[in-house]
Short mmCIF file of C-alpha atoms in Angstrom, two decimals:
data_model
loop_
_atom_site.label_atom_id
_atom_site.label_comp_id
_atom_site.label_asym_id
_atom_site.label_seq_id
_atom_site.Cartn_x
_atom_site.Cartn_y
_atom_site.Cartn_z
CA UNK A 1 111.17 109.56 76.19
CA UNK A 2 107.79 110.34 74.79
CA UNK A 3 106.20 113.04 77.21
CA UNK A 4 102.28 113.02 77.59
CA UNK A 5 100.11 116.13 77.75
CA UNK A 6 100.36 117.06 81.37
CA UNK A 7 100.93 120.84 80.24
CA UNK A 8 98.07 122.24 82.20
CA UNK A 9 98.76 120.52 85.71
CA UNK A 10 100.03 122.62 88.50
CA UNK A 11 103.12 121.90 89.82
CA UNK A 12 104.89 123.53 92.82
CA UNK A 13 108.76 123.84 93.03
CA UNK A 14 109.97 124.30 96.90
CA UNK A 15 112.88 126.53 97.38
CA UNK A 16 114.61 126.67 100.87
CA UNK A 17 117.25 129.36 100.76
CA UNK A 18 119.90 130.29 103.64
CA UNK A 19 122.41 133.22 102.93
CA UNK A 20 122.43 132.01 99.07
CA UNK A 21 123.39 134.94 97.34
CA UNK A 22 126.07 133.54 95.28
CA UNK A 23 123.67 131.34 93.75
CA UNK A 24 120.01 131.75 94.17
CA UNK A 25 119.95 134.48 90.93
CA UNK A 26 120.73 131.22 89.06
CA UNK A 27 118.78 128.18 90.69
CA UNK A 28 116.07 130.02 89.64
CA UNK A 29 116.71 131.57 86.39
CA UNK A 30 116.78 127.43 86.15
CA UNK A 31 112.96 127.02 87.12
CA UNK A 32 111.44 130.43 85.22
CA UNK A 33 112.80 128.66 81.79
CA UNK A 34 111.42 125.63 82.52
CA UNK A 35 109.51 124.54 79.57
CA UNK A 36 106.81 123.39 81.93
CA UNK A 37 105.03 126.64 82.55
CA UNK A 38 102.38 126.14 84.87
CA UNK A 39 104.36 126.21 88.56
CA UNK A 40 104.29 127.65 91.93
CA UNK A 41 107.18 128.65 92.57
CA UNK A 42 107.71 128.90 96.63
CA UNK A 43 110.77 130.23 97.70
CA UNK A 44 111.24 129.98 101.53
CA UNK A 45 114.37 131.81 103.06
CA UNK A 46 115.49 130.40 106.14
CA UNK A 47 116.49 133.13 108.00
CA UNK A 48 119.41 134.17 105.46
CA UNK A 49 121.62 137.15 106.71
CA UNK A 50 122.82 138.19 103.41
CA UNK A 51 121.20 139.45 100.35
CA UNK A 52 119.17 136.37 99.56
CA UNK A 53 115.84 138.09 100.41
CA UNK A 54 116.55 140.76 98.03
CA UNK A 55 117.46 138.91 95.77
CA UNK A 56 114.28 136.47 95.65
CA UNK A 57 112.03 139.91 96.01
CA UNK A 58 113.19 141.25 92.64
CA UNK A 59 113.00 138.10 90.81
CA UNK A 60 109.29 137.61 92.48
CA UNK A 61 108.56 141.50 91.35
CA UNK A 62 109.09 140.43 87.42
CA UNK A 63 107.21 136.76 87.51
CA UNK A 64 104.21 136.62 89.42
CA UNK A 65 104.58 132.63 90.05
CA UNK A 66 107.15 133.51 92.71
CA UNK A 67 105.92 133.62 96.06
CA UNK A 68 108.87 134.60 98.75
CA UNK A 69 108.08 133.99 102.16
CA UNK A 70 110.86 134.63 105.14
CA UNK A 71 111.01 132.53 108.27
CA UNK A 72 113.56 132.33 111.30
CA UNK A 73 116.51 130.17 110.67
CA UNK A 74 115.02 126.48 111.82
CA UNK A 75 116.64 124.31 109.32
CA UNK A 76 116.01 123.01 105.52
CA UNK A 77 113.43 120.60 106.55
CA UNK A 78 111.13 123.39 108.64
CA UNK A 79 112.20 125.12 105.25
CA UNK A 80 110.89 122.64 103.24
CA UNK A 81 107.80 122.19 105.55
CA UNK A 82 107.25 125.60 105.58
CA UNK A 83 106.73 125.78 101.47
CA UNK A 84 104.92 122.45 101.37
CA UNK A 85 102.05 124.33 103.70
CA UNK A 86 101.66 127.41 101.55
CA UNK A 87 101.08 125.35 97.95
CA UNK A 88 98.18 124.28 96.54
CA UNK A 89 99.90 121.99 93.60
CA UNK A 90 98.88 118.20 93.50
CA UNK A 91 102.33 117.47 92.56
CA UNK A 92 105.74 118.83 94.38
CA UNK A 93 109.22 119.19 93.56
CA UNK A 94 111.84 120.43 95.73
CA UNK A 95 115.18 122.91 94.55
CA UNK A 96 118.12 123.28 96.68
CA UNK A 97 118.77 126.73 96.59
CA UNK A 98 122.37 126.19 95.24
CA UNK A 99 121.37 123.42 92.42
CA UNK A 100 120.15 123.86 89.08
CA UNK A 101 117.38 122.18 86.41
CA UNK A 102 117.72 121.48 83.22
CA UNK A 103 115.01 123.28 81.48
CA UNK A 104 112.77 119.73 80.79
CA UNK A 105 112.82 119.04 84.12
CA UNK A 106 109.09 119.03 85.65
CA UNK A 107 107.62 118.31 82.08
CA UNK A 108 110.15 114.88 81.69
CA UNK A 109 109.33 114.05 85.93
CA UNK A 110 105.32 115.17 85.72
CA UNK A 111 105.01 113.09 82.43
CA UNK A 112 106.83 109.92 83.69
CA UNK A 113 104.47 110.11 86.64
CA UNK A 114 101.60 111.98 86.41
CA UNK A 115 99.81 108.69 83.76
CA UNK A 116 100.83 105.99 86.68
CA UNK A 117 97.88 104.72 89.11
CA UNK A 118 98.25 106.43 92.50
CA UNK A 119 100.33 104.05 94.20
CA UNK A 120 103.31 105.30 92.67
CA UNK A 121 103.63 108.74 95.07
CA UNK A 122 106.68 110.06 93.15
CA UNK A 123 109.75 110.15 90.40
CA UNK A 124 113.40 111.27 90.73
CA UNK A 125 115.98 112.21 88.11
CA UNK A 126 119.77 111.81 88.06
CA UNK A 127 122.55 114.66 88.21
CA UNK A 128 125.74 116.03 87.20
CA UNK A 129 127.78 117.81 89.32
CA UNK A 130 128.49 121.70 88.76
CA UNK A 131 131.53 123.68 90.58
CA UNK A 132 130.86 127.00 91.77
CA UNK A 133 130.80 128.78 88.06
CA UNK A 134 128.32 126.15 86.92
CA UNK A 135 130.58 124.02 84.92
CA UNK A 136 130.10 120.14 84.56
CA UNK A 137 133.40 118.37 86.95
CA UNK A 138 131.85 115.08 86.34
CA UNK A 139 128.76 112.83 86.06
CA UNK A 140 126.73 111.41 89.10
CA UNK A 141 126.22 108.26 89.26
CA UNK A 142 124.08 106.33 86.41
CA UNK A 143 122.16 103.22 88.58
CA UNK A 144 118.51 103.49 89.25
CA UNK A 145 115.64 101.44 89.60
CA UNK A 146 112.07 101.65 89.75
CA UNK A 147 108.81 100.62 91.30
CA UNK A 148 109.38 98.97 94.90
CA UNK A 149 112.84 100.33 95.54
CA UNK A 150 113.07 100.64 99.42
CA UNK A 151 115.31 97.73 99.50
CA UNK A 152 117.65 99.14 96.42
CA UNK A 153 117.55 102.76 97.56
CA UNK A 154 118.83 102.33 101.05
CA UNK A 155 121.25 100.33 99.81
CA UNK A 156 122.75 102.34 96.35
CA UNK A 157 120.81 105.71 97.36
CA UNK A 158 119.75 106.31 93.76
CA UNK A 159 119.26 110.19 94.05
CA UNK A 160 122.03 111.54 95.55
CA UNK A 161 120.80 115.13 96.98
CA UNK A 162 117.81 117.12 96.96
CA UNK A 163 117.26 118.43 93.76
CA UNK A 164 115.65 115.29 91.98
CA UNK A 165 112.34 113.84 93.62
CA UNK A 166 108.84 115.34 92.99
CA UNK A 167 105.84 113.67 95.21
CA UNK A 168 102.45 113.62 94.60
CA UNK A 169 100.78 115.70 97.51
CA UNK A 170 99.24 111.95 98.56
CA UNK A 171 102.45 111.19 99.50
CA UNK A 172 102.69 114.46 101.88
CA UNK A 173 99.07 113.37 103.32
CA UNK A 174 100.48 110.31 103.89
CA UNK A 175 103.81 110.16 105.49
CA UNK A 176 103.99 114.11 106.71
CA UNK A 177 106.68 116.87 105.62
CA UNK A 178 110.55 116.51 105.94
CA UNK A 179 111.56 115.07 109.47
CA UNK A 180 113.06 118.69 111.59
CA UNK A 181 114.28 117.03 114.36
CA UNK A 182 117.76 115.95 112.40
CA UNK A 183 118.27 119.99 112.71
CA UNK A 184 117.81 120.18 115.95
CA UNK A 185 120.00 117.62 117.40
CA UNK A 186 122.89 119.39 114.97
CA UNK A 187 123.00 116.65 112.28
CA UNK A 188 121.15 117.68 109.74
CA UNK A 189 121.75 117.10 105.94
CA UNK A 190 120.28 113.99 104.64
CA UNK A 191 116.92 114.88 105.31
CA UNK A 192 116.10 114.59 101.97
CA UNK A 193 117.30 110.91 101.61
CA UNK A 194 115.40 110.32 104.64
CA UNK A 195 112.11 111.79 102.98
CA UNK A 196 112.99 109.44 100.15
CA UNK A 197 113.17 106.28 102.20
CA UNK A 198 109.84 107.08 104.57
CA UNK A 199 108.13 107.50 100.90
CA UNK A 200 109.63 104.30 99.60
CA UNK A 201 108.12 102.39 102.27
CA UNK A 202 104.58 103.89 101.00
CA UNK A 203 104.59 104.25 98.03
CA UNK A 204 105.96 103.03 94.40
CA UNK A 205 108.44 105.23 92.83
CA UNK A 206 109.32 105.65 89.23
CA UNK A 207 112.77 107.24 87.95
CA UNK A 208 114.38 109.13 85.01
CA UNK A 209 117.33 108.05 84.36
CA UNK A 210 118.60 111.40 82.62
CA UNK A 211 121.25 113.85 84.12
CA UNK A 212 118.38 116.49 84.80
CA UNK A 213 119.91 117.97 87.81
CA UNK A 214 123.02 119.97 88.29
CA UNK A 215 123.87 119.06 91.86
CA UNK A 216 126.61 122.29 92.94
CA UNK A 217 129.47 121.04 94.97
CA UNK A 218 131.03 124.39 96.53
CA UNK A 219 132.83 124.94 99.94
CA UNK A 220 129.82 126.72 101.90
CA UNK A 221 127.10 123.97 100.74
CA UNK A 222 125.78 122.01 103.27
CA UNK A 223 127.73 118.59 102.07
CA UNK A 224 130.79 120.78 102.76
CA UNK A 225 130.62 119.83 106.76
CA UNK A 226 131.60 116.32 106.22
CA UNK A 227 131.20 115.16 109.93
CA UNK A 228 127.56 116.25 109.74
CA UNK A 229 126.56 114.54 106.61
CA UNK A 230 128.17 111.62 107.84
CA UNK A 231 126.17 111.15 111.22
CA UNK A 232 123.34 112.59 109.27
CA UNK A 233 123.25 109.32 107.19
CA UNK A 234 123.84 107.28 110.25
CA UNK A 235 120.93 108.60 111.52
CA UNK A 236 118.93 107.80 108.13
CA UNK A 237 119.82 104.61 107.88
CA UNK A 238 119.41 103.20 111.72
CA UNK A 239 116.04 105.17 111.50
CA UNK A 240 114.89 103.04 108.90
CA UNK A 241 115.99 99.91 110.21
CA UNK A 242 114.26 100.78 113.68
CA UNK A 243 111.11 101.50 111.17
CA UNK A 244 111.18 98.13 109.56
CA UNK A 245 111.68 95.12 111.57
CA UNK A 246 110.80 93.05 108.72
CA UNK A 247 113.91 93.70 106.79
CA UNK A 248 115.98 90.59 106.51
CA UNK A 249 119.49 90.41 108.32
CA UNK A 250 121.19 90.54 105.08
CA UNK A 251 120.07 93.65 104.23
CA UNK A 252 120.59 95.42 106.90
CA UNK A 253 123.89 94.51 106.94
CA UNK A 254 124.49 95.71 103.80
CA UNK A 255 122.64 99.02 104.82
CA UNK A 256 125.03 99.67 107.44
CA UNK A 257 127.65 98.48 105.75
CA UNK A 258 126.86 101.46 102.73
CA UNK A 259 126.31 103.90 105.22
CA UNK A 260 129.43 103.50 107.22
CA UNK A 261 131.59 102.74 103.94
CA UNK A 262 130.09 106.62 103.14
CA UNK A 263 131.05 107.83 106.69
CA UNK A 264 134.35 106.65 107.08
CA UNK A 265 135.60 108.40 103.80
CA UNK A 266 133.90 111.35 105.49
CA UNK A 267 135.81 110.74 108.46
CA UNK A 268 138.87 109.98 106.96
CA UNK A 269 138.66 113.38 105.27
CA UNK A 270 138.90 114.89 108.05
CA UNK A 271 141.81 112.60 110.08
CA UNK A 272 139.25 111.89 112.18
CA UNK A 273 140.76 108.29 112.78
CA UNK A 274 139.03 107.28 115.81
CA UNK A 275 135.26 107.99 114.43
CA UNK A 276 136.42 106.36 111.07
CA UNK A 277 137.58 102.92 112.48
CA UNK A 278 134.11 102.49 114.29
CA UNK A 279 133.03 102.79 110.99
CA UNK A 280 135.27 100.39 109.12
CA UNK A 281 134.52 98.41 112.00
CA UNK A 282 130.89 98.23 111.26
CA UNK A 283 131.97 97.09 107.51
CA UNK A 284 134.90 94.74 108.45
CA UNK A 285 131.76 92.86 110.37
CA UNK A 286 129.53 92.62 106.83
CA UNK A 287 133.03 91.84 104.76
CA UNK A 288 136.28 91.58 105.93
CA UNK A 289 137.61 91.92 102.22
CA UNK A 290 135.90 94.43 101.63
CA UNK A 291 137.27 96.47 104.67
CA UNK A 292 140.93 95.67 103.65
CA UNK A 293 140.21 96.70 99.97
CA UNK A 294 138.76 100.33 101.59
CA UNK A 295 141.94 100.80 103.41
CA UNK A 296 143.95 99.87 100.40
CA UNK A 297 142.03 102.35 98.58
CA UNK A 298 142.65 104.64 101.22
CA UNK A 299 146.69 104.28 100.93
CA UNK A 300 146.42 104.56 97.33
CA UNK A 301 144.52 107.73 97.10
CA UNK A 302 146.86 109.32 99.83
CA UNK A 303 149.54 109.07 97.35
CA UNK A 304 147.50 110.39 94.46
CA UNK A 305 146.31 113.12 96.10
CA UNK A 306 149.53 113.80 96.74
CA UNK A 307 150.94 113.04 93.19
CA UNK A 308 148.70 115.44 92.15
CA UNK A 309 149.31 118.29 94.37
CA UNK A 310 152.62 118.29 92.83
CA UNK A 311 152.03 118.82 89.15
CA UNK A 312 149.28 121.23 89.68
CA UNK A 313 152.35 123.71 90.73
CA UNK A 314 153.75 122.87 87.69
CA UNK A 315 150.72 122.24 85.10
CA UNK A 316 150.40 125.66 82.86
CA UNK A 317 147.43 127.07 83.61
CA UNK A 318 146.15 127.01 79.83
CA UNK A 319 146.46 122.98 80.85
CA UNK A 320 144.36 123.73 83.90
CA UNK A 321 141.44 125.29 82.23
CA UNK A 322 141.13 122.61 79.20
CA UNK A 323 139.72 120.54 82.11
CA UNK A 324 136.58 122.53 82.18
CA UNK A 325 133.49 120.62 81.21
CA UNK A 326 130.72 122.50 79.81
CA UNK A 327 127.86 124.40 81.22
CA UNK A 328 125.57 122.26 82.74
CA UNK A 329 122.83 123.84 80.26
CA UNK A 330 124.85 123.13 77.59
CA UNK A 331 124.85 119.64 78.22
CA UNK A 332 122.32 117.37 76.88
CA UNK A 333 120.67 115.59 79.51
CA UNK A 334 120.06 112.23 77.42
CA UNK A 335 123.88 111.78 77.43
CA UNK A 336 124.68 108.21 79.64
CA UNK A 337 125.81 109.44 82.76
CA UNK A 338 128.80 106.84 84.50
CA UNK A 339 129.58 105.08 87.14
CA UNK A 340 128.08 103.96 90.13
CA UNK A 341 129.05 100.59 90.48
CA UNK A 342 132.08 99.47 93.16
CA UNK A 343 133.77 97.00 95.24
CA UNK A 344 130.69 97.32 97.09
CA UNK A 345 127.81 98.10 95.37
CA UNK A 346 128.37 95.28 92.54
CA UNK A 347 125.99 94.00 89.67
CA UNK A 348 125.25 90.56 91.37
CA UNK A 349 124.06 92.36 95.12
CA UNK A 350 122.29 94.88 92.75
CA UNK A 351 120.32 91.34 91.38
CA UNK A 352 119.95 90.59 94.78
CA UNK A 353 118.27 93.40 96.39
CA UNK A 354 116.21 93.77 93.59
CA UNK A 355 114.78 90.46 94.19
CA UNK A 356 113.79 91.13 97.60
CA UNK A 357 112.38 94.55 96.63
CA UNK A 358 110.03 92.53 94.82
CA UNK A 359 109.05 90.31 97.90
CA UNK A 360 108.09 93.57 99.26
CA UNK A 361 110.34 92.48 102.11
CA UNK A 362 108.51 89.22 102.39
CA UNK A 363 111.87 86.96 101.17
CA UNK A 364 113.67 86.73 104.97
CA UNK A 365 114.00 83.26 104.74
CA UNK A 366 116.34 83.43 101.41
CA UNK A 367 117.94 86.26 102.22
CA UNK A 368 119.64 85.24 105.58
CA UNK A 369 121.54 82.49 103.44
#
């Protein structure tokens, strides 16, 4: 990718940060080496109770970009809101305090966006995920799509976390902050996909299709509490639909169906069998094979897991560690991430969608066939 001259254009990286001690140092080491140098870099702690504030102070002591403000505990969105209010940047891009950036990160996002007319409001990258050390485990996924995407996105949710999507601040004037009120009824978590979708109905948005993102998966993140992500996306996703009458039956059967298919492996997770058959139930009504082939999957996976379980007490350690990946730095970002297409989300309902996105919704009478 060719990058234009956007060198000189202000760009300000939101931080939220609750009790992120472990990791903060890191996420952002990640945005001081960016090779974009002109940033505001806002780091909002959320009411943290460990050493996070310290922490940020220090780092804000040797770069002056770093502004560290501290607020009650109210939430990542308030968070978010909170940093959004105290920039100045036309441009935003948001940093989970856990997640990392490869070091072309705004100059690859700012110059894919910045030289569009202003009814594209923003661009998002793809990820890798990172254990707790920082290590590559494997890639996200690779699909993404660009201009009218509403359609596509609440279908495949091409970002995937809250690391990868920077707005223009007409897209803030527009549609508002992050929505708080997810927090406060105790299911927050996808706010950020939620941002994504309320901008997607606004605006056109462009992507870069590079593994740019480390996305940390660790047992005190957020995504940990798998029965709050999963009525988190619930949420999302019958928000939306309530937002857009116009969307044709089809699609929001496949919307539900995507969301639920997401919820009952969180469910399942956690043997909570009764909340994860009114899930399957939901996708048993938009396929019937497609519910059997989840519980299939489900058997199958049982007896993996367990498989496994068994020769990890017997795999030599030195066998253990050869499965490391490499640093996410290491890695170059250009490299074809994998996957992303299933059962589910196949090639020929990709086609589909994508044709409707183009409608701009308008396509109701085709797509109830």
């Amino acid at each position: 990718m060719e990058m234009s001259t956007t060198s000189e254009i202000l760009v300000a990286v939101v931080i939220p940060a609750y009790n992120a001690r472990d990791y903060i140092a890191e996420t952002l080491q990640s945005v001081i080496d960016q090779t974009h140098r002109a940033l505001e870099i806002i780091v909002v702690d959320d009411g943290s109770t460990d050493e996070t504030a310290s922490i940020c102070r220090h780092f804000a002591v040797a770069d002056p970009r770093i502004q560290f403000l501290s607020t009650e505990n109210r939430g990542v969105a308030a968070a978010r809101n909170t940093g959004i209010a105290a920039s100045k940047a036309g441009y935003l891009a948001f940093l989970d305090a856990d997640d990392l950036w490869h070091p072309t990160y705004v100059e690859r996002m700012l110059s894919a966006l910045h030289p569009l007319p202003d009814d594209w409001g923003a661009v998002y990258a793809l990820h890798r995920l990172v254990d707790s050390q920082g290590y590559c485990t494997r890639s996200g996924s690779s699909l993404s799509a660009r201009e009218s995407i509403l359609i596509r996105h609440l279908v495949f949710r091409f970002v995937g976390n809250g690391s990868g999507f920077m707005v223009r601040r007409a897209v803030i004037d527009k549609i508002g902050g992050y929505d708080p009120s997810y927090a406060k009824q105790g299911i927050g978590g996808c706010e950020d996909f939620d941002f994504e979708l309320r901008t997607a109905e606004h605006f056109k948005i462009e992507a870069v299709p590079f593994g740019l993102v480390g996305y940390r998966v660790h047992a005190a993140a957020m995504s940990a509490d798998r029965s709050r992500m999963a009525r988190s996306l619930l949420a999302v996703y019958e928000r939306c639909v309530a937002r857009n009458p116009q969307l044709p039956d089809f699609v929001v059967s496949c919307a539900r169906a995507s969301a639920h298919l997401y919820a009952f492996s969180k469910f399942a997770a956690l043997k909570d069998w009764r909340s994860a058959a009114a899930s399957l139930k939901h996708v048993y009504r938009h396929s019937p094979l497609l519910a059997a082939s989840v519980i299939i999957k489900l058997i199958f996976s049982k007896a993996a897991r367990a498989a496994n379980r068994a020769l990890s007490k017997v795999r030599p350690l030195w066998r253990q560690k050869q499965q490391k990946f490499k640093k996410f730095e290491e890695i170059d970002p250009v490299i074809p991430l994998v996957g992303g297409w299933s059962r589910f989300r196949t090639k020929a309902l990709f086609r589909r969608l994508s044709k409707i996105d183009r409608c701009d919704g308008d396509c109701t009478a085709t797509s109830k066939r």
